[in-house]
PDB file of C-alpha atoms in Angstrom:
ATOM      1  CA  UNK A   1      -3.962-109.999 -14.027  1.00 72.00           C
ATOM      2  CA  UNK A   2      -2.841-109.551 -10.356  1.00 86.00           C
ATOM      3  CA  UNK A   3      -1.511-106.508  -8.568  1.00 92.00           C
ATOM      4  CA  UNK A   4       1.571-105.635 -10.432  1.00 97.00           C
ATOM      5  CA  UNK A   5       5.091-104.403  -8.612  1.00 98.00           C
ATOM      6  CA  UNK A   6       8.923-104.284  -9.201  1.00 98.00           C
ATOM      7  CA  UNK A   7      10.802-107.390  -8.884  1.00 98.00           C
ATOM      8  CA  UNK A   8      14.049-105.897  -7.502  1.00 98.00           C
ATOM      9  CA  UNK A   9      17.723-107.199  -6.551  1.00 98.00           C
ATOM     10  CA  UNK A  10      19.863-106.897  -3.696  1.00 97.00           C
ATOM     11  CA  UNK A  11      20.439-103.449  -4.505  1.00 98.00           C
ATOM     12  CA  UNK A  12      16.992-102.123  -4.496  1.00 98.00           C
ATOM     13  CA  UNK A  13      17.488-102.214  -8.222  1.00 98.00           C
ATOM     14  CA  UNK A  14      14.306-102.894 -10.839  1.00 98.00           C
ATOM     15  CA  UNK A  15      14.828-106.030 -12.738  1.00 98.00           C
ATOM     16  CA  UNK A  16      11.411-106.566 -14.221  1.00 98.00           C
ATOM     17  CA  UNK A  17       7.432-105.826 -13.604  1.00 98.00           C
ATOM     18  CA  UNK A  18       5.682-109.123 -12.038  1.00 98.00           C
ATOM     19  CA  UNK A  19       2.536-109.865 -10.555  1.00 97.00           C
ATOM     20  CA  UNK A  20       3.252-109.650  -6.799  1.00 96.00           C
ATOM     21  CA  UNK A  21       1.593-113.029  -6.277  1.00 95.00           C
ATOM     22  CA  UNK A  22       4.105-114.603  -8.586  1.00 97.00           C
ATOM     23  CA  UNK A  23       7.101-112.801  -6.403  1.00 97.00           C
ATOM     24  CA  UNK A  24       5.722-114.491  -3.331  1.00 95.00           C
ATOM     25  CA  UNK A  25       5.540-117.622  -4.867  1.00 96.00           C
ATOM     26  CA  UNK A  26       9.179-117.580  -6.629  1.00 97.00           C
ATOM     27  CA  UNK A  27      10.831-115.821  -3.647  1.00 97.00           C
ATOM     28  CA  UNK A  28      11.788-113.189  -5.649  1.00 98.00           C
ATOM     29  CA  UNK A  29      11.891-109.154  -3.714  1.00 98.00           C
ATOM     30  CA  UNK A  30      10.065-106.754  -4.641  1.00 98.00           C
ATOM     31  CA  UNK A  31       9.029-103.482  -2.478  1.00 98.00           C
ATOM     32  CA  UNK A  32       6.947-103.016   0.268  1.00 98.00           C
ATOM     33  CA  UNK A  33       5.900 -99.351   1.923  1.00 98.00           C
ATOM     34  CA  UNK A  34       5.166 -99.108   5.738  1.00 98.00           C
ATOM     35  CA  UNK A  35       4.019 -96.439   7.704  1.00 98.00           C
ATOM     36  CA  UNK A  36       4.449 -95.627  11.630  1.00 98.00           C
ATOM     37  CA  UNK A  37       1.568 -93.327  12.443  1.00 98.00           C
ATOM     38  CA  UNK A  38       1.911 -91.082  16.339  1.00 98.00           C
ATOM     39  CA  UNK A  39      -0.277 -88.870  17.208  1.00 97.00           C
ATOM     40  CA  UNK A  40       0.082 -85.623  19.245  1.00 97.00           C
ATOM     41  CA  UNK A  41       1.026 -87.418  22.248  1.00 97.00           C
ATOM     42  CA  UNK A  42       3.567 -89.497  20.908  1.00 96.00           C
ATOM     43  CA  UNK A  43       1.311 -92.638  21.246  1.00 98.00           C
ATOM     44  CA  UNK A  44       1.531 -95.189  18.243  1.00 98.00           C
ATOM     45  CA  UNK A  45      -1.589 -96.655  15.922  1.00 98.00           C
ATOM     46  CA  UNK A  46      -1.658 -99.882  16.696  1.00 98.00           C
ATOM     47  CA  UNK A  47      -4.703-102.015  14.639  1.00 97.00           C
ATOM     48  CA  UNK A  48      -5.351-106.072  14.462  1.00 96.00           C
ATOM     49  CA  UNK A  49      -5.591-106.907  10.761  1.00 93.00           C
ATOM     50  CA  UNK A  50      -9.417-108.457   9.483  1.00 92.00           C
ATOM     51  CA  UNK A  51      -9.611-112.654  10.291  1.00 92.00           C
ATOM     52  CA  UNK A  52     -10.829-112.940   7.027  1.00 90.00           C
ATOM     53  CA  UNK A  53      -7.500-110.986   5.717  1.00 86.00           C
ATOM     54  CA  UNK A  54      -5.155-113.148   2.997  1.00 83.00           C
ATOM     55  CA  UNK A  55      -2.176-111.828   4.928  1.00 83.00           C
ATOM     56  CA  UNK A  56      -1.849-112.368   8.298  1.00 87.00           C
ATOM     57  CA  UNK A  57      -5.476-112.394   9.874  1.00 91.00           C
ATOM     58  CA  UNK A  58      -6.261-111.565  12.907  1.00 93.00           C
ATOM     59  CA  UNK A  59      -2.834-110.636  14.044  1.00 95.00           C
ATOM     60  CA  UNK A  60      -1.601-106.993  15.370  1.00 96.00           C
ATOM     61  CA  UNK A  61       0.673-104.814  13.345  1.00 97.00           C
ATOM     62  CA  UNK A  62       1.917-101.330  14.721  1.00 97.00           C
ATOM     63  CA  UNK A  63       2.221-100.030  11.022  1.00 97.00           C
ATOM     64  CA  UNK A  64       0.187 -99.804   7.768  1.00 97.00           C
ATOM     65  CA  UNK A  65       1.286-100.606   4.397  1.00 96.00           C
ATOM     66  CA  UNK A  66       1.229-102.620   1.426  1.00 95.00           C
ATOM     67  CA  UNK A  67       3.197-103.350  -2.115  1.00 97.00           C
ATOM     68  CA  UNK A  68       4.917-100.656  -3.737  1.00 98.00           C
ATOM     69  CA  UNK A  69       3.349 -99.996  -7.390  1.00 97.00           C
ATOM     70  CA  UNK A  70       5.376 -99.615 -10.614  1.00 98.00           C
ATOM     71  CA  UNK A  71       6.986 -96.709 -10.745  1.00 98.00           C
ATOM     72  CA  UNK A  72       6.050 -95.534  -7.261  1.00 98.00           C
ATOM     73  CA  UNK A  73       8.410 -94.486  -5.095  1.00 98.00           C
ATOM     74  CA  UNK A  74       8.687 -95.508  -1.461  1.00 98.00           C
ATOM     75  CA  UNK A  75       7.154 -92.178  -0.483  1.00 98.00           C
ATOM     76  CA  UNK A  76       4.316 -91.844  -2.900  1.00 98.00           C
ATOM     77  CA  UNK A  77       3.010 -95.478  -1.674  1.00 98.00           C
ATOM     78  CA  UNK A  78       3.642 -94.302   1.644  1.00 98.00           C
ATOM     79  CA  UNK A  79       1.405 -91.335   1.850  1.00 98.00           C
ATOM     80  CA  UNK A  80      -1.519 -93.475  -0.552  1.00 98.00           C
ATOM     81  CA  UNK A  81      -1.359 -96.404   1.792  1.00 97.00           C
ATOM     82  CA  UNK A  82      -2.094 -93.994   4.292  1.00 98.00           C
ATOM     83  CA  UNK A  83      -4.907 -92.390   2.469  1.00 98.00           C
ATOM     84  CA  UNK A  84      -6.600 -95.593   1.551  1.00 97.00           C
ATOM     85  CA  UNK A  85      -6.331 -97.569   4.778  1.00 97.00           C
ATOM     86  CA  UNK A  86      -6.820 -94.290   7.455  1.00 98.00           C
ATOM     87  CA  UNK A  87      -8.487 -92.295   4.817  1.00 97.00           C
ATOM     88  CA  UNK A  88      -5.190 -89.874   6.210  1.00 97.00           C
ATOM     89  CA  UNK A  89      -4.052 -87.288   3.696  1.00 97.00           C
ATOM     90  CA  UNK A  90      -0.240 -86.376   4.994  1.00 96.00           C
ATOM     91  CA  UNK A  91       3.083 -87.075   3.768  1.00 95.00           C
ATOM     92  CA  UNK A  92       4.701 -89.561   5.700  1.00 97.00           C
ATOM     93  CA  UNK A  93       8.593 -88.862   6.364  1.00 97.00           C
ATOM     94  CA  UNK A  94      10.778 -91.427   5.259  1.00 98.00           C
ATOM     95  CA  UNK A  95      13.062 -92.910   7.946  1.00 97.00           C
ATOM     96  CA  UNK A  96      15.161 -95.924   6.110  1.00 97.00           C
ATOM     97  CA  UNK A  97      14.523 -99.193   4.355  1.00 97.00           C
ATOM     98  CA  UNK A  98      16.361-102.764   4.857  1.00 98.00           C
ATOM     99  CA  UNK A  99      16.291-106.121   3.090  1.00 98.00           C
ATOM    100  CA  UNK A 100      13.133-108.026   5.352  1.00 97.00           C
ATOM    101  CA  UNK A 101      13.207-111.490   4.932  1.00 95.00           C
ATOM    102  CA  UNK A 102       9.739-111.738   5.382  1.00 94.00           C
ATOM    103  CA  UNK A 103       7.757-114.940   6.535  1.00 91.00           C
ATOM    104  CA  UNK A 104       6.010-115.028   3.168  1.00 91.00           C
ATOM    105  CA  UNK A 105       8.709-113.947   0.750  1.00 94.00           C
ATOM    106  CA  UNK A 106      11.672-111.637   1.185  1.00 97.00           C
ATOM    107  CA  UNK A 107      11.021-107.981   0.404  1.00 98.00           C
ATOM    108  CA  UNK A 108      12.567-104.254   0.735  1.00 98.00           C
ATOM    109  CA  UNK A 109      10.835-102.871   3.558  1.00 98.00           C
ATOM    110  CA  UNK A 110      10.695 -99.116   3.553  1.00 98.00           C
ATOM    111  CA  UNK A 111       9.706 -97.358   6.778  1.00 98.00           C
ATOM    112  CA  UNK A 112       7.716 -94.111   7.470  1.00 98.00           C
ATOM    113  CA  UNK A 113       6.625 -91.960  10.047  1.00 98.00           C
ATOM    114  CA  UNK A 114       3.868 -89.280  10.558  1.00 98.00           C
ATOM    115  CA  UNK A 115       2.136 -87.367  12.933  1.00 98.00           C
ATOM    116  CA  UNK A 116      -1.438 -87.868  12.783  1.00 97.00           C
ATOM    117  CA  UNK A 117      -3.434 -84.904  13.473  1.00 96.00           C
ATOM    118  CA  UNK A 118      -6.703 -85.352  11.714  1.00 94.00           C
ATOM    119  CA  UNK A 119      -9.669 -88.148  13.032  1.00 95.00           C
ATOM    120  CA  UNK A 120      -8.875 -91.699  11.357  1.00 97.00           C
ATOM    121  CA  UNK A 121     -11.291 -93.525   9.008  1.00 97.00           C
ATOM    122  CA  UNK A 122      -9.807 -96.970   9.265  1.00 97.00           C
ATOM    123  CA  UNK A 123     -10.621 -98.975   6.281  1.00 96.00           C
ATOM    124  CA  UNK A 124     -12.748-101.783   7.363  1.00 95.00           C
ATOM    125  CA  UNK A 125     -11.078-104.491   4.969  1.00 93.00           C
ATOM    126  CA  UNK A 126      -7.599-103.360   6.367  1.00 93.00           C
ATOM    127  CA  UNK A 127      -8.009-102.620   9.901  1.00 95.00           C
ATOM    128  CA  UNK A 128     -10.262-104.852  12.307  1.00 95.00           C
ATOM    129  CA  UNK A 129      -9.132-103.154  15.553  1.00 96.00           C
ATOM    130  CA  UNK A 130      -7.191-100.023  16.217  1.00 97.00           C
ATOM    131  CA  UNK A 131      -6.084 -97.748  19.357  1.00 97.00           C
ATOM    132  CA  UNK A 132      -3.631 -95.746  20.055  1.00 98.00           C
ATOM    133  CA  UNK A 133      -0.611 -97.206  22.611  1.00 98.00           C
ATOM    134  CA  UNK A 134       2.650 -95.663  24.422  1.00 97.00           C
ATOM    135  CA  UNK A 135       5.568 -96.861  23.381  1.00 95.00           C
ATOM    136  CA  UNK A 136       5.626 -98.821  26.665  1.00 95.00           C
ATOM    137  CA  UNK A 137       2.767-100.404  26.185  1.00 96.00           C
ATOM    138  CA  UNK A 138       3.603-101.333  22.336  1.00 97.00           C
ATOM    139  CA  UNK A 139       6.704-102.584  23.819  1.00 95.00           C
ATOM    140  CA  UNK A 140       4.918-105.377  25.989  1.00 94.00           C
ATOM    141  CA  UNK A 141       2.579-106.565  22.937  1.00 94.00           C
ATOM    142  CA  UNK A 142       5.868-106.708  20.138  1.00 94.00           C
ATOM    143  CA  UNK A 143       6.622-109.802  21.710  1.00 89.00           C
ATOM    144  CA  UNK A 144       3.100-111.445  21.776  1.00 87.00           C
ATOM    145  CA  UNK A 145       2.991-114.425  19.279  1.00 85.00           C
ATOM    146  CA  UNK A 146      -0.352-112.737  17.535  1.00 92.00           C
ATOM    147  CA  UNK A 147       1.955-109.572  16.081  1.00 95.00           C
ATOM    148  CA  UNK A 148       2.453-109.677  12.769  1.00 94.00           C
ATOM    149  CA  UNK A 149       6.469-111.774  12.589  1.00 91.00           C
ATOM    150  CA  UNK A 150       7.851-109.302   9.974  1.00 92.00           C
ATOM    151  CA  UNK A 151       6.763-106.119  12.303  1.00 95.00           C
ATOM    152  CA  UNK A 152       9.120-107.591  14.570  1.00 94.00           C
ATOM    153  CA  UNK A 153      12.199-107.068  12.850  1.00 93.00           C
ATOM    154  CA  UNK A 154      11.310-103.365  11.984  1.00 96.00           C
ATOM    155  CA  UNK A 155       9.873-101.892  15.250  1.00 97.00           C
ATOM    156  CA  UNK A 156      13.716-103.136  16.531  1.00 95.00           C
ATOM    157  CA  UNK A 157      15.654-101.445  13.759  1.00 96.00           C
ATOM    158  CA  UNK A 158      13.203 -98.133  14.628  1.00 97.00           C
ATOM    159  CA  UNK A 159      13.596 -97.958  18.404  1.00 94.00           C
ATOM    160  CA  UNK A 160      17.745 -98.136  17.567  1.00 94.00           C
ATOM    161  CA  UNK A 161      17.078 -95.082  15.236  1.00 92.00           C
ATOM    162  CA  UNK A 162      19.149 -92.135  16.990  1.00 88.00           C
ATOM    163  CA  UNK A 163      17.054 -89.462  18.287  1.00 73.00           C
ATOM    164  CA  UNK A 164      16.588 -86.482  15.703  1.00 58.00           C
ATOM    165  CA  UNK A 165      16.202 -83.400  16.897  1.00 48.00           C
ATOM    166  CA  UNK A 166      12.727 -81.991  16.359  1.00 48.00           C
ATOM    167  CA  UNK A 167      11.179 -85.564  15.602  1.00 52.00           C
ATOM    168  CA  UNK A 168       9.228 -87.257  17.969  1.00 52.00           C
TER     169      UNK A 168
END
């Protein structure tokens, strides 16, 4: 059996438990936990995913992330994406989630942040490629056709986030 998840409705609401493969295939949303990691400086991870990756190869994303698991919450899968693709042990801060419509299959898309303040171990089978870019310069490559489609959408919705006093 594949990796399991929460096939979900408009509302964010659990309808049943399918294999995730089977909610790409049918369409059908399920949930999906990113995270936005800044360092000290304020300067974003940015990483190119493996070429040999099922999803997306070879293509830049400015977060990390993967499939919510049942009975997770946003947050949980949030801080152990983090841990198994940075090898990062922090608890991410939640920012918001919207319906993505994905280029693969449709999904809740929940968004993180954290300030990195530890060394990274990138995963090898997650992360080909990694540095850390201004916002500037993240800017500029957003737009490049070899950035992950659906990262798009989000890094627009985060940059129209009001400023929060104390955040970064």
């Amino acid at each position: 059996m594949g990796e399991l998840v929460e096939r979900v409705d408009e509302r964010d609401e659990v309808l049943a438990v399918v294999e995730r493969g089977e909610a790409i295939r049918h369409r059908w949303l399920h949930r999906i936990s990113t995270i936005v990691c800044r360092d000290r400086a304020g300067r974003f991870f940015v990483h190119r995913r493996p070429d040999d990756d099922t999803r997306f190869p070879g293509q830049i994303n400015w977060m990390l992330g993967g499939a919510v698991d049942v009975a997770e919450s946003y947050e949980d899968a949030a801080a152990r994406e983090l841990a198994e693709e940075l090898g990062v042990h922090a608890r991410p801060r939640f920012l918001f989630k919207f319906l993505c419509e994905g280029v693969i299959s449709p999904y809740w898309l929940g968004l993180h942040e954290v300030v990195v303040t530890e060394p990274v171990r990138p995963d090898p089978s997650e992360v080909g490629w990694h540095d850390w870019l201004t916002e500037s310069e993240l800017t500029d490559l957003v737009r490049h056709r070899e950035f992950v489609p659906d990262a798009r959408e989000a890094f627009d919705r985060y940059r129209a986030l009001p400023a929060q006093p104390g955040a970064m």
